[in-house]
PDB file with one MODEL, atoms N, CA, C and O in Angstrom:
MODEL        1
ATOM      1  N   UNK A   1       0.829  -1.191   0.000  1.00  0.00           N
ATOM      2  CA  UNK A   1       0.000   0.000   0.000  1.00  0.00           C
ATOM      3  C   UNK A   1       0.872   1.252   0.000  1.00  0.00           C
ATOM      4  O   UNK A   1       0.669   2.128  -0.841  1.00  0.00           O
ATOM      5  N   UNK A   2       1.837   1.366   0.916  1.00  0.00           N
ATOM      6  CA  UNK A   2       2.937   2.452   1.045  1.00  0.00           C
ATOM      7  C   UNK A   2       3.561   2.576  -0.344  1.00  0.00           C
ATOM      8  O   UNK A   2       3.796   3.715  -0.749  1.00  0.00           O
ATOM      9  N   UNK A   3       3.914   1.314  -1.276  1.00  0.00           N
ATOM     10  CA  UNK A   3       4.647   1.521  -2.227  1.00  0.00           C
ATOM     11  C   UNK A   3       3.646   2.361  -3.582  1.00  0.00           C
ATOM     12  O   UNK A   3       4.158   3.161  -4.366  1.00  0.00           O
ATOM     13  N   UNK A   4       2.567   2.068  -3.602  1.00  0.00           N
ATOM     14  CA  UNK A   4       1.345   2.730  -4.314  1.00  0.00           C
ATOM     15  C   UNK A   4       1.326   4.089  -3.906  1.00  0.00           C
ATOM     16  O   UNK A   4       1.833   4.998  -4.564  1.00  0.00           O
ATOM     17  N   UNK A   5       0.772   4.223  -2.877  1.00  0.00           N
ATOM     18  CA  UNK A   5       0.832   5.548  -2.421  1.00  0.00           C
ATOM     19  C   UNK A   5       2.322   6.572  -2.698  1.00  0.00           C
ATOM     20  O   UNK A   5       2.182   7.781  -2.884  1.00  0.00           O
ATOM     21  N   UNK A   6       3.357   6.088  -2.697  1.00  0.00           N
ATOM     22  CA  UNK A   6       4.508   6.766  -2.841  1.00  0.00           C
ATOM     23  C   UNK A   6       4.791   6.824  -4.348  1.00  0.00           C
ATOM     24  O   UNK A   6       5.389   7.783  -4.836  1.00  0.00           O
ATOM     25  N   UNK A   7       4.336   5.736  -5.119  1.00  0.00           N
ATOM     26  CA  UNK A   7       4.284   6.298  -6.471  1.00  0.00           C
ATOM     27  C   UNK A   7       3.364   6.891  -7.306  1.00  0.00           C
ATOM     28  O   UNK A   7       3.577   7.306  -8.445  1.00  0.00           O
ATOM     29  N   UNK A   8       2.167   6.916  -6.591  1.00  0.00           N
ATOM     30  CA  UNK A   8       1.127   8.279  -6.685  1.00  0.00           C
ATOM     31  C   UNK A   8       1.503   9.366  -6.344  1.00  0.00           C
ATOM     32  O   UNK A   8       0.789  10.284  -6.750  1.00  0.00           O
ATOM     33  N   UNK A   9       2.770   9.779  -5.459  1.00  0.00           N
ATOM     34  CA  UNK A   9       2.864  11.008  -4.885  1.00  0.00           C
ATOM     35  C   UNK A   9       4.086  11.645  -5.695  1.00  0.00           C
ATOM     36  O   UNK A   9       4.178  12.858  -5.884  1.00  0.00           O
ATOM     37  N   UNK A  10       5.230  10.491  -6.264  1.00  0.00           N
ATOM     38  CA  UNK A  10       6.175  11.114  -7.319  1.00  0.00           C
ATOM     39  C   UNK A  10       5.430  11.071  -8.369  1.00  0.00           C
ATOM     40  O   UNK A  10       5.695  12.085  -9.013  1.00  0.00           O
ATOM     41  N   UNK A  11       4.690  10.497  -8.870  1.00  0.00           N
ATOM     42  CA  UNK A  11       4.014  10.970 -10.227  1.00  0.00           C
ATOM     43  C   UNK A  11       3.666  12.096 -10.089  1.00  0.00           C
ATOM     44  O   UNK A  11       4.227  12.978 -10.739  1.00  0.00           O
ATOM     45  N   UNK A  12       2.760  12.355  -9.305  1.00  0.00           N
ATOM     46  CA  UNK A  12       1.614  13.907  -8.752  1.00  0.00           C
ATOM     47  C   UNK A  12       3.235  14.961  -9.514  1.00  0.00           C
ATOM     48  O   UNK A  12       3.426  15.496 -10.606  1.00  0.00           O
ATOM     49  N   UNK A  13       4.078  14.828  -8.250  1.00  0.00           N
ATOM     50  CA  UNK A  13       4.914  15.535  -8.309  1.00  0.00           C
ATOM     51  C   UNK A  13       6.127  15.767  -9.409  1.00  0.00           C
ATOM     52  O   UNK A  13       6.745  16.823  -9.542  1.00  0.00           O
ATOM     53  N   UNK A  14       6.264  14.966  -9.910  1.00  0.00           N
ATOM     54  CA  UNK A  14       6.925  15.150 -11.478  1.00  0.00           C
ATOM     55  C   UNK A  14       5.916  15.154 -12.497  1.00  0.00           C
ATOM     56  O   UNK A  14       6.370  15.289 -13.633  1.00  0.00           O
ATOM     57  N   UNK A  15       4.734  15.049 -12.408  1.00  0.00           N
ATOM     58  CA  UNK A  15       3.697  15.827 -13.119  1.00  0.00           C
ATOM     59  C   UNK A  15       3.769  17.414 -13.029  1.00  0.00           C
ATOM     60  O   UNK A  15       3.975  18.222 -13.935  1.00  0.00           O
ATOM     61  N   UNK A  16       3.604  17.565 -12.060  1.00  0.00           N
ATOM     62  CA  UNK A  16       3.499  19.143 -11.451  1.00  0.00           C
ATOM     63  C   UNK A  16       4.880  19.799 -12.549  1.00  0.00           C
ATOM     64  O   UNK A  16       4.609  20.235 -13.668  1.00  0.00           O
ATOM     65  N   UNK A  17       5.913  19.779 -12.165  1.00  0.00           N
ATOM     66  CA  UNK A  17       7.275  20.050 -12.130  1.00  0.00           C
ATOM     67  C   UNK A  17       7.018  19.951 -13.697  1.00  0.00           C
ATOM     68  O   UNK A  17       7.098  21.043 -14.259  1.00  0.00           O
ATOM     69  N   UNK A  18       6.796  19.131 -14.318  1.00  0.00           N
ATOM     70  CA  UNK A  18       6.994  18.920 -16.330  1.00  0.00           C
ATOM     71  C   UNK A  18       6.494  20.549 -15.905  1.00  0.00           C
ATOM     72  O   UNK A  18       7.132  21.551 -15.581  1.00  0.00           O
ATOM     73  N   UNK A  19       5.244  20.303 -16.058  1.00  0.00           N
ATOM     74  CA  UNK A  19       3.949  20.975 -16.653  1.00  0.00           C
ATOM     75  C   UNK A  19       4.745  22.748 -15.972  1.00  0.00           C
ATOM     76  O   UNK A  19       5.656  23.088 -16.727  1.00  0.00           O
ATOM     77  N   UNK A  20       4.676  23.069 -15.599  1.00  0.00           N
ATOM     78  CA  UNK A  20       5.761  24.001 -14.753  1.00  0.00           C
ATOM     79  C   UNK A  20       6.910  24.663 -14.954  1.00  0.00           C
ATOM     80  O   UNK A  20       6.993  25.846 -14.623  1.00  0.00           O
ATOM     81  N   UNK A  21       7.723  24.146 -15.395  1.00  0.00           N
ATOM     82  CA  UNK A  21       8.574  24.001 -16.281  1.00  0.00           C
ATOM     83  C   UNK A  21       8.632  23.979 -17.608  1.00  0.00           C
ATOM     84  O   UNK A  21       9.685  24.350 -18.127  1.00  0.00           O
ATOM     85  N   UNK A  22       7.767  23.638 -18.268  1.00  0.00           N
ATOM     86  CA  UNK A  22       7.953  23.453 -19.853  1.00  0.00           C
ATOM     87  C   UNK A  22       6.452  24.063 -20.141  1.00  0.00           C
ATOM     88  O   UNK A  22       5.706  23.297 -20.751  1.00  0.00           O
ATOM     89  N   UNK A  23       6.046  25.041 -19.866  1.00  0.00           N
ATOM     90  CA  UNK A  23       4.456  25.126 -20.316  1.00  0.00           C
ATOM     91  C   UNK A  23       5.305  26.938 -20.889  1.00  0.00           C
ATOM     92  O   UNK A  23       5.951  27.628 -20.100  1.00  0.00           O
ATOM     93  N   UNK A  24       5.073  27.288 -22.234  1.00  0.00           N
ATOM     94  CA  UNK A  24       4.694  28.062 -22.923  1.00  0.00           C
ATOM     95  C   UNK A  24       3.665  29.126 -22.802  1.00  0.00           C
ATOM     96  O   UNK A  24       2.496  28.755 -22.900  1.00  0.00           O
ATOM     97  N   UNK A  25       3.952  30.640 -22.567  1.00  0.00           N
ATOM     98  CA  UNK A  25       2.510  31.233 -21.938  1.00  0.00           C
ATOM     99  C   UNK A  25       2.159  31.766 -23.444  1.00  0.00           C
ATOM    100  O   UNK A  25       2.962  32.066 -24.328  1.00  0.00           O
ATOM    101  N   UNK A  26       0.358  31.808 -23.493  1.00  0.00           N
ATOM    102  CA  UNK A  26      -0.412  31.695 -24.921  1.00  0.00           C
ATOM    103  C   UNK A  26      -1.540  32.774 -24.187  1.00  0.00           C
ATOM    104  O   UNK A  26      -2.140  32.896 -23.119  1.00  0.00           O
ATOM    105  N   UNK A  27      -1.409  33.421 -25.427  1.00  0.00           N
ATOM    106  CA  UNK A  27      -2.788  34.292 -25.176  1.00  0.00           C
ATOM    107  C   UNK A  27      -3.799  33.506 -26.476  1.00  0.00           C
ATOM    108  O   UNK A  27      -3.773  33.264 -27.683  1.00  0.00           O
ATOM    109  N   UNK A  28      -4.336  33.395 -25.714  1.00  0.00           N
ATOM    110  CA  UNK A  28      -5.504  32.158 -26.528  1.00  0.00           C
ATOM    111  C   UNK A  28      -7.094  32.377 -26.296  1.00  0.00           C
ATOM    112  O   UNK A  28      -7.367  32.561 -25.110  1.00  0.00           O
ATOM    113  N   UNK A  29      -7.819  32.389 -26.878  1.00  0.00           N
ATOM    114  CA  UNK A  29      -9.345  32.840 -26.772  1.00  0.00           C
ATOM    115  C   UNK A  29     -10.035  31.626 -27.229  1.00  0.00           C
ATOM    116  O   UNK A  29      -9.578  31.095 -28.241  1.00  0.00           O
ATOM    117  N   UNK A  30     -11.161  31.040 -26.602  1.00  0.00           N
ATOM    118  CA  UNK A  30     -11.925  29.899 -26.979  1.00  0.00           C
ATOM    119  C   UNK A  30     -12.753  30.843 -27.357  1.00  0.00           C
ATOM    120  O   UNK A  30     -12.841  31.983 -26.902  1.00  0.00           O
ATOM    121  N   UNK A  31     -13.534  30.207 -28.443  1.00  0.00           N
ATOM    122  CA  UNK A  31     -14.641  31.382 -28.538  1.00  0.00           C
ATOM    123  C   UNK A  31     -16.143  30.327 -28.493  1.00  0.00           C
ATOM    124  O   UNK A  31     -16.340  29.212 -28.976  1.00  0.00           O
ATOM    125  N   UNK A  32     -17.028  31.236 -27.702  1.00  0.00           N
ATOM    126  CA  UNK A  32     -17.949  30.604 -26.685  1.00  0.00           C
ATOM    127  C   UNK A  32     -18.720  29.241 -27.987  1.00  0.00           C
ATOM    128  O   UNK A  32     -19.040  28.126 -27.576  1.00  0.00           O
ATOM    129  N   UNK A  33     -18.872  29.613 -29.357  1.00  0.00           N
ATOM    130  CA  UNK A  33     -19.256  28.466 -29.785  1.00  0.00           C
ATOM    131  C   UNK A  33     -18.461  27.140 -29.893  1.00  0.00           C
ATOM    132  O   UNK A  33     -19.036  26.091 -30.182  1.00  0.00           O
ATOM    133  N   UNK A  34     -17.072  27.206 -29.647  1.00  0.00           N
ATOM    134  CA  UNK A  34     -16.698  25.862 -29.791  1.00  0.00           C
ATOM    135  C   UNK A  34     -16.972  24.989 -28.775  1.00  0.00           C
ATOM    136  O   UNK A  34     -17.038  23.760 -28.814  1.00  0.00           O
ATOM    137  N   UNK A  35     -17.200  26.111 -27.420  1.00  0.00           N
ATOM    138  CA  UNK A  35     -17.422  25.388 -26.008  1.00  0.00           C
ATOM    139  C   UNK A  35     -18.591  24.962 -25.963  1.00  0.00           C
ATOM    140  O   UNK A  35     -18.738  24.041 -25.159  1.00  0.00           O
ATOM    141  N   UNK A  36     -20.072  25.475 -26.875  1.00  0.00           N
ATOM    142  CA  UNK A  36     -21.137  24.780 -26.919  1.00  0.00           C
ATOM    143  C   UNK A  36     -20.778  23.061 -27.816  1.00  0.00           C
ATOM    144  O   UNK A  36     -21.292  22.018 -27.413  1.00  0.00           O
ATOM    145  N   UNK A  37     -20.184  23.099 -28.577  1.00  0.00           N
ATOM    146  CA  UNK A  37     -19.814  21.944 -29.476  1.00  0.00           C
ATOM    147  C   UNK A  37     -19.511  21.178 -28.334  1.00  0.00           C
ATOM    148  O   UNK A  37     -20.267  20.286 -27.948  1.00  0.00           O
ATOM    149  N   UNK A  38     -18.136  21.553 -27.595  1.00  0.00           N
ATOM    150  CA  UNK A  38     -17.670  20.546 -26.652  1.00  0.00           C
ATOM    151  C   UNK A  38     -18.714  20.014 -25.895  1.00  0.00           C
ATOM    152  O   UNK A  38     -18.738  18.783 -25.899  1.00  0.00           O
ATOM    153  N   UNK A  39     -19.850  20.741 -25.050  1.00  0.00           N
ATOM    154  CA  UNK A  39     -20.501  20.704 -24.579  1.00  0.00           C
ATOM    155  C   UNK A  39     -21.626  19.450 -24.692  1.00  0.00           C
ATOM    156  O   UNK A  39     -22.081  18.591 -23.936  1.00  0.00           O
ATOM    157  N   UNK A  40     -21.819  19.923 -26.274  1.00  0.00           N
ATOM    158  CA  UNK A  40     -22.697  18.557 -26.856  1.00  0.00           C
ATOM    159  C   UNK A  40     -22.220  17.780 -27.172  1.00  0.00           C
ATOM    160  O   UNK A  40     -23.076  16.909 -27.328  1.00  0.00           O
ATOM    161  N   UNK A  41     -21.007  17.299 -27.499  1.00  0.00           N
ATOM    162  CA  UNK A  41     -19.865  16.414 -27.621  1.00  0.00           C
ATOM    163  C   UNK A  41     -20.402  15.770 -26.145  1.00  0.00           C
ATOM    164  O   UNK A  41     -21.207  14.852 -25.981  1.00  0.00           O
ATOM    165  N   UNK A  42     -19.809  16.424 -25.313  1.00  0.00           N
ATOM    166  CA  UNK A  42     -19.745  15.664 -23.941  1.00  0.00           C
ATOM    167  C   UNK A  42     -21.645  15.001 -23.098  1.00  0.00           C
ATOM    168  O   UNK A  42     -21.970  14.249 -22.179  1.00  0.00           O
ATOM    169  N   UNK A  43     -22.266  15.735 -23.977  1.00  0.00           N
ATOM    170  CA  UNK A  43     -23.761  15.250 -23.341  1.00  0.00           C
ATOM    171  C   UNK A  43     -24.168  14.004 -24.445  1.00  0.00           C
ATOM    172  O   UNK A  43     -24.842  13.024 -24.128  1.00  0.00           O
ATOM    173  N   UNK A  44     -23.633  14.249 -25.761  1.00  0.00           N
ATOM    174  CA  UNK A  44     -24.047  12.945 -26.553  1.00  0.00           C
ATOM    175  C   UNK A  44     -23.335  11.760 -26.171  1.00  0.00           C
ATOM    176  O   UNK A  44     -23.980  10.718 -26.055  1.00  0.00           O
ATOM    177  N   UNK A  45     -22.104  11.765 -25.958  1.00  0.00           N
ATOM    178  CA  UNK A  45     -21.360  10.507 -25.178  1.00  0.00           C
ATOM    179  C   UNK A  45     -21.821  10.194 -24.390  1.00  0.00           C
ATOM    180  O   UNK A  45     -22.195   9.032 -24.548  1.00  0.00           O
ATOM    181  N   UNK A  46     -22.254  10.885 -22.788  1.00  0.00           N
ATOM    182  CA  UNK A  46     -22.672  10.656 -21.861  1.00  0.00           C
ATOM    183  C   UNK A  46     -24.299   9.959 -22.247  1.00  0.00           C
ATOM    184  O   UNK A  46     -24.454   8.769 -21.971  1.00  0.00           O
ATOM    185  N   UNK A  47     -25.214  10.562 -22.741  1.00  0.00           N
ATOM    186  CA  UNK A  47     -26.299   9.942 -23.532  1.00  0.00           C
ATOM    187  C   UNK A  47     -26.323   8.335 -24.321  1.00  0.00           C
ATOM    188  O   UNK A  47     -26.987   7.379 -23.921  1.00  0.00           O
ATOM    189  N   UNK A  48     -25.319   8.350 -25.657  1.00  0.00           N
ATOM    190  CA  UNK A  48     -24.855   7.049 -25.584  1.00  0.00           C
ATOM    191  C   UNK A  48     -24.450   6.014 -24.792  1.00  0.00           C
ATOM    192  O   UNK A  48     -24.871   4.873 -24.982  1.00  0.00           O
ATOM    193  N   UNK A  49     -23.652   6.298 -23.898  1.00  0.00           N
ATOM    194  CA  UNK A  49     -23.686   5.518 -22.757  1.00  0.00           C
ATOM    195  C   UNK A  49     -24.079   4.925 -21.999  1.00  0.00           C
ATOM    196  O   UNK A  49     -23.715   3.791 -21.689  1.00  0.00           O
ATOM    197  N   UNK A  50     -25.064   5.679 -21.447  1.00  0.00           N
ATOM    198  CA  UNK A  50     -26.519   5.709 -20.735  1.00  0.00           C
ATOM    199  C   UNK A  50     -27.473   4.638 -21.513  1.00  0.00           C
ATOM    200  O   UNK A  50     -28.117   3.799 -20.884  1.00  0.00           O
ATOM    201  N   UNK A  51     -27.504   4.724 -22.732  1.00  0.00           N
ATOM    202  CA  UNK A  51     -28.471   4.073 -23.539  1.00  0.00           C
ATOM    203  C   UNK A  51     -27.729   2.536 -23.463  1.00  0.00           C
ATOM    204  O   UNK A  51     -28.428   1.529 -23.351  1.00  0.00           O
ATOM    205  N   UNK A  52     -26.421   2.470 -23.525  1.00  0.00           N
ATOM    206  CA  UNK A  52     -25.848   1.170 -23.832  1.00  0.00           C
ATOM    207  C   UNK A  52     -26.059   0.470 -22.718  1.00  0.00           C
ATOM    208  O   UNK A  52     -26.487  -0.680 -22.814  1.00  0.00           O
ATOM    209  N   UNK A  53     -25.792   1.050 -21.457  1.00  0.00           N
ATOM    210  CA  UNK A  53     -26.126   0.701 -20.121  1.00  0.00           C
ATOM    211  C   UNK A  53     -27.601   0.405 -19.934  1.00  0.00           C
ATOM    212  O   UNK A  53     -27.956  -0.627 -19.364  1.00  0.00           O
ATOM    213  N   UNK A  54     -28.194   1.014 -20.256  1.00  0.00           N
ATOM    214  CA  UNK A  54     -29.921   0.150 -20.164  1.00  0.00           C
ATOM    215  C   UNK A  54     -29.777  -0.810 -21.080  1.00  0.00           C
ATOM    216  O   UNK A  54     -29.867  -1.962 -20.656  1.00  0.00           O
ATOM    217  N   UNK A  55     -29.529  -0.617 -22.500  1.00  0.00           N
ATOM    218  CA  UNK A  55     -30.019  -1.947 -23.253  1.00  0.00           C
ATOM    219  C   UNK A  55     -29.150  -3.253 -22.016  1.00  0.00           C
ATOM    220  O   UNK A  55     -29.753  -3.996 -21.242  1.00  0.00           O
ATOM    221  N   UNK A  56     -27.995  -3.183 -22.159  1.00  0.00           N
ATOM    222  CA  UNK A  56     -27.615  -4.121 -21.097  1.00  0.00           C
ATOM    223  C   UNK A  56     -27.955  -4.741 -20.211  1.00  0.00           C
ATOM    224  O   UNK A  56     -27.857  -5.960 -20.065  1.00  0.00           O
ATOM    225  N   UNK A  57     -28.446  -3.880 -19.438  1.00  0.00           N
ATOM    226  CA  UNK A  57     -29.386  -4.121 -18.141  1.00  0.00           C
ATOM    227  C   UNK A  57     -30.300  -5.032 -18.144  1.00  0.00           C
ATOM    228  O   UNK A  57     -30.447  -6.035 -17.445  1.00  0.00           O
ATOM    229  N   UNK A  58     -31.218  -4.365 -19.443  1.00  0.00           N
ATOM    230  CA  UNK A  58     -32.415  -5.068 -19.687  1.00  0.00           C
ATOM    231  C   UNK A  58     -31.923  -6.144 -20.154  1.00  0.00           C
ATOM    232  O   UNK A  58     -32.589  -7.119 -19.806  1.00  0.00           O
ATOM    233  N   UNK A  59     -30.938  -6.423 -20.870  1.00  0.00           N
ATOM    234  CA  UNK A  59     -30.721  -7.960 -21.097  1.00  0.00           C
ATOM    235  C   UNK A  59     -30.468  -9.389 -20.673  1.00  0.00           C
ATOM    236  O   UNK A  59     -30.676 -10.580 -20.902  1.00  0.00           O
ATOM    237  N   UNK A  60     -29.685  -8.187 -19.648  1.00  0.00           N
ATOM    238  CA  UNK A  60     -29.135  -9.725 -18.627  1.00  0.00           C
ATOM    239  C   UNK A  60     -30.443  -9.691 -17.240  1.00  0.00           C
ATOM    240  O   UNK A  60     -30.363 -10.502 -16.317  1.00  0.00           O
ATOM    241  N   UNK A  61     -31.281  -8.917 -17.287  1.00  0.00           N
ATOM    242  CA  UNK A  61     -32.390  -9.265 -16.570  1.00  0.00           C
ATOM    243  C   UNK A  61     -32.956  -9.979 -17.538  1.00  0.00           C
ATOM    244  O   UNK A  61     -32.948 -11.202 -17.396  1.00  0.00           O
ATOM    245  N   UNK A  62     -33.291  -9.665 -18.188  1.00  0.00           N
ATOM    246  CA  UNK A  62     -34.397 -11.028 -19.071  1.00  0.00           C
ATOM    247  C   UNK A  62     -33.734 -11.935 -18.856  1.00  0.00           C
ATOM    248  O   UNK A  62     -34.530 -12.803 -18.498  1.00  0.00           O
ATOM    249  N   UNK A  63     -32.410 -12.482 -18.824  1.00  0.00           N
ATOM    250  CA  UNK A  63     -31.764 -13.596 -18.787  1.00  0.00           C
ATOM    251  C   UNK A  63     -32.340 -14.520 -17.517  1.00  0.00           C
ATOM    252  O   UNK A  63     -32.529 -15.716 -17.738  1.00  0.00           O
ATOM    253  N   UNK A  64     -32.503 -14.203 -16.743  1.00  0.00           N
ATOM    254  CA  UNK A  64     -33.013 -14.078 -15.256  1.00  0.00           C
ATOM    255  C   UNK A  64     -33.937 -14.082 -15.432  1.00  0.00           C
ATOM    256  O   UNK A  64     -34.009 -15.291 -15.650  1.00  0.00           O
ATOM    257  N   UNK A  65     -34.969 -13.726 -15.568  1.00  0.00           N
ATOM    258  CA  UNK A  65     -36.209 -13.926 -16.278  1.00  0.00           C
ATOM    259  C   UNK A  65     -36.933 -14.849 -16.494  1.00  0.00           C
ATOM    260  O   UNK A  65     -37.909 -15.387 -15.969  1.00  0.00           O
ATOM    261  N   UNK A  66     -35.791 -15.063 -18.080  1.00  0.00           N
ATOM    262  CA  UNK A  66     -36.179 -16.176 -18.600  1.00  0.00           C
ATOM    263  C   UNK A  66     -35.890 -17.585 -17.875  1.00  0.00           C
ATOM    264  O   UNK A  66     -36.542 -18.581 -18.189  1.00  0.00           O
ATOM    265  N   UNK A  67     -34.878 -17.626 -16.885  1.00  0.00           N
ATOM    266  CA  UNK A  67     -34.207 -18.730 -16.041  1.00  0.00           C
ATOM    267  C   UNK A  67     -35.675 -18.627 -15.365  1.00  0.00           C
ATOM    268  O   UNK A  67     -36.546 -19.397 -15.771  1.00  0.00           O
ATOM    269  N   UNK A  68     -35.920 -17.847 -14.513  1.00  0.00           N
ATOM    270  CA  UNK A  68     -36.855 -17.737 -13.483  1.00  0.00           C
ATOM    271  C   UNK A  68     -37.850 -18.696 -14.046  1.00  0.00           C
ATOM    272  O   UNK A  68     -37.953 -19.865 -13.672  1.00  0.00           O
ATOM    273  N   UNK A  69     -38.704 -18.027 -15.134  1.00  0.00           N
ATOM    274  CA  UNK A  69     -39.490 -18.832 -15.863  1.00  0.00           C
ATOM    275  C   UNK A  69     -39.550 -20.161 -16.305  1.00  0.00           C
ATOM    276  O   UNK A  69     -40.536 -20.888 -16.190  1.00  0.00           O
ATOM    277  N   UNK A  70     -38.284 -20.521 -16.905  1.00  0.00           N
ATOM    278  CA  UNK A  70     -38.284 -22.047 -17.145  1.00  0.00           C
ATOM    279  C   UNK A  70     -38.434 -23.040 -16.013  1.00  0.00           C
ATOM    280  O   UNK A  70     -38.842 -24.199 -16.089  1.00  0.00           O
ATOM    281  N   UNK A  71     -37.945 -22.230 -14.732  1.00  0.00           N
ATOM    282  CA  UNK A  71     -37.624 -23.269 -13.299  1.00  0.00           C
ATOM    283  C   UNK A  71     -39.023 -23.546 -12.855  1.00  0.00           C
ATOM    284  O   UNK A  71     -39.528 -24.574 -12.402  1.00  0.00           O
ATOM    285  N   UNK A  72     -39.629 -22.103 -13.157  1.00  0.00           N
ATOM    286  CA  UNK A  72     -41.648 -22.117 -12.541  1.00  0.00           C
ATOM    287  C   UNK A  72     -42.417 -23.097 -13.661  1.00  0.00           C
ATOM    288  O   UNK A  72     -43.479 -23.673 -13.422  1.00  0.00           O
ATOM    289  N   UNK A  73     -41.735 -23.175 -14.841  1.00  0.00           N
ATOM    290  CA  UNK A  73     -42.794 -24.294 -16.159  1.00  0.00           C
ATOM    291  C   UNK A  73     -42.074 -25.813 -15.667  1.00  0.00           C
ATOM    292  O   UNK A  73     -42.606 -26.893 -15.925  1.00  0.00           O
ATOM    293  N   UNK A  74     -40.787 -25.678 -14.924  1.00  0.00           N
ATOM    294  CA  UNK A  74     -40.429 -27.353 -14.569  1.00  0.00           C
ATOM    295  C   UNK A  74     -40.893 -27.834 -13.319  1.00  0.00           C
ATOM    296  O   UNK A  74     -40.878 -28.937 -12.772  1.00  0.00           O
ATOM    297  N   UNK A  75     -41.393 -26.482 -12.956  1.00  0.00           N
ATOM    298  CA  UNK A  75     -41.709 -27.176 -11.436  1.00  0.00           C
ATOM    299  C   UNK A  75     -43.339 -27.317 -11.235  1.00  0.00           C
ATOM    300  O   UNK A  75     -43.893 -27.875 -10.288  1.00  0.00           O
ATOM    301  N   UNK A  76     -43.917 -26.730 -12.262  1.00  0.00           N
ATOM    302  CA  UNK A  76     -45.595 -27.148 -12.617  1.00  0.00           C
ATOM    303  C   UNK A  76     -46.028 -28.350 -13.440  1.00  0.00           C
ATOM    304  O   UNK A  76     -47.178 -28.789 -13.451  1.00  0.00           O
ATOM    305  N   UNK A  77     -45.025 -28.832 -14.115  1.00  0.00           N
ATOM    306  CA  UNK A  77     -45.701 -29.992 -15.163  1.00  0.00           C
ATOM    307  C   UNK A  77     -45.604 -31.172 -14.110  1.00  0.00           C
ATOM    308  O   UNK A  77     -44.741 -31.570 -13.327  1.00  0.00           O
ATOM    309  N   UNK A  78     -46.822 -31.526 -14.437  1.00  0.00           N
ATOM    310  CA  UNK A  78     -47.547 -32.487 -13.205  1.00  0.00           C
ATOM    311  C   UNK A  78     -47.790 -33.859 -14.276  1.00  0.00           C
ATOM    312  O   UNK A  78     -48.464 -33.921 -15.304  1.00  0.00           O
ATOM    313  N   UNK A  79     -47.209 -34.590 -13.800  1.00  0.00           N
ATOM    314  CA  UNK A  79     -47.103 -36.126 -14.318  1.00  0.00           C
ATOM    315  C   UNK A  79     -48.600 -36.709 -13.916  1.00  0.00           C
ATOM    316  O   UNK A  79     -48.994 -36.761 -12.751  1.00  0.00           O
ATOM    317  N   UNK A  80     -49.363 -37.136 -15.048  1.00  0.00           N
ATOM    318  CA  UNK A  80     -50.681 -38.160 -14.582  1.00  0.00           C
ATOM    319  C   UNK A  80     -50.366 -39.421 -14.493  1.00  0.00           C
ATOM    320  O   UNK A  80     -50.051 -39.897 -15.583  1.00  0.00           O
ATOM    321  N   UNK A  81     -50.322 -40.272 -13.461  1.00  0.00           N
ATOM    322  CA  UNK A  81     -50.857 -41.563 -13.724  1.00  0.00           C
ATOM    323  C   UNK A  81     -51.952 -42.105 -14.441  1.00  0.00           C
ATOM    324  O   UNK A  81     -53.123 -41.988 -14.082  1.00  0.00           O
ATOM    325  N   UNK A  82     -51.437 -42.896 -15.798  1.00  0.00           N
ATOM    326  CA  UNK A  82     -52.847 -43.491 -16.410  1.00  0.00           C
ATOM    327  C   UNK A  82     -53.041 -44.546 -16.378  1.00  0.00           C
ATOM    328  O   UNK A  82     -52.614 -45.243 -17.298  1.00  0.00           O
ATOM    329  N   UNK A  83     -53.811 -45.156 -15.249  1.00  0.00           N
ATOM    330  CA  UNK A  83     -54.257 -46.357 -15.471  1.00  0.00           C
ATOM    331  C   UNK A  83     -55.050 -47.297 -16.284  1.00  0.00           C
ATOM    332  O   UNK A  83     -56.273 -47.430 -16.298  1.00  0.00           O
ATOM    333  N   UNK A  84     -54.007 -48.029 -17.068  1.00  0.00           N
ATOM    334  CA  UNK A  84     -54.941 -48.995 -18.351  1.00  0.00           C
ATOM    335  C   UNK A  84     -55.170 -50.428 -17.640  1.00  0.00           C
ATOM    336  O   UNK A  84     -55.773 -51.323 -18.233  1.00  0.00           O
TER     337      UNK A  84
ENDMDL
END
């Protein structure tokens, strides 16, 4: 655990230090429509996702389901004795 934690903390920190060191200052302007793009970029993914995650859901519940079901049709068929 110590050894994780200590190489989470030199990463952090020679992360820091690159970025710090080597970062270029930019006068740079987003201009507010590209940030709507990003925006819907980031809500249609999240949307897709969402959708893939239900179909899923619903699938492997029916799976279950359908198990459920077959166990309740094996455990109702009732054998007659026919006496000839």
């Amino acid at each position: 655990m110590k050894k994780i934690i200590g190489k989470a903390v030199s990463f952090t920190y020679f992360f820091s230090c690159f970025f710090t060191l080597f970062t270029v200052p930019v006068h740079a302007y987003i201009d507010p429509s590209a940030v709507t793009y990003i925006i819907q970029g980031v809500a249609g993914v999240l949307i897709a996702l969402g959708a893939a995650f239900t179909i899923f859901r619903h699938k492997i519940f029916g799976l279950f389901k359908g198990r459920k079901k077959e166990e309740n049709k094996e455990e109702k068929i009732e054998f007659k004795d026919v006496d000839e």
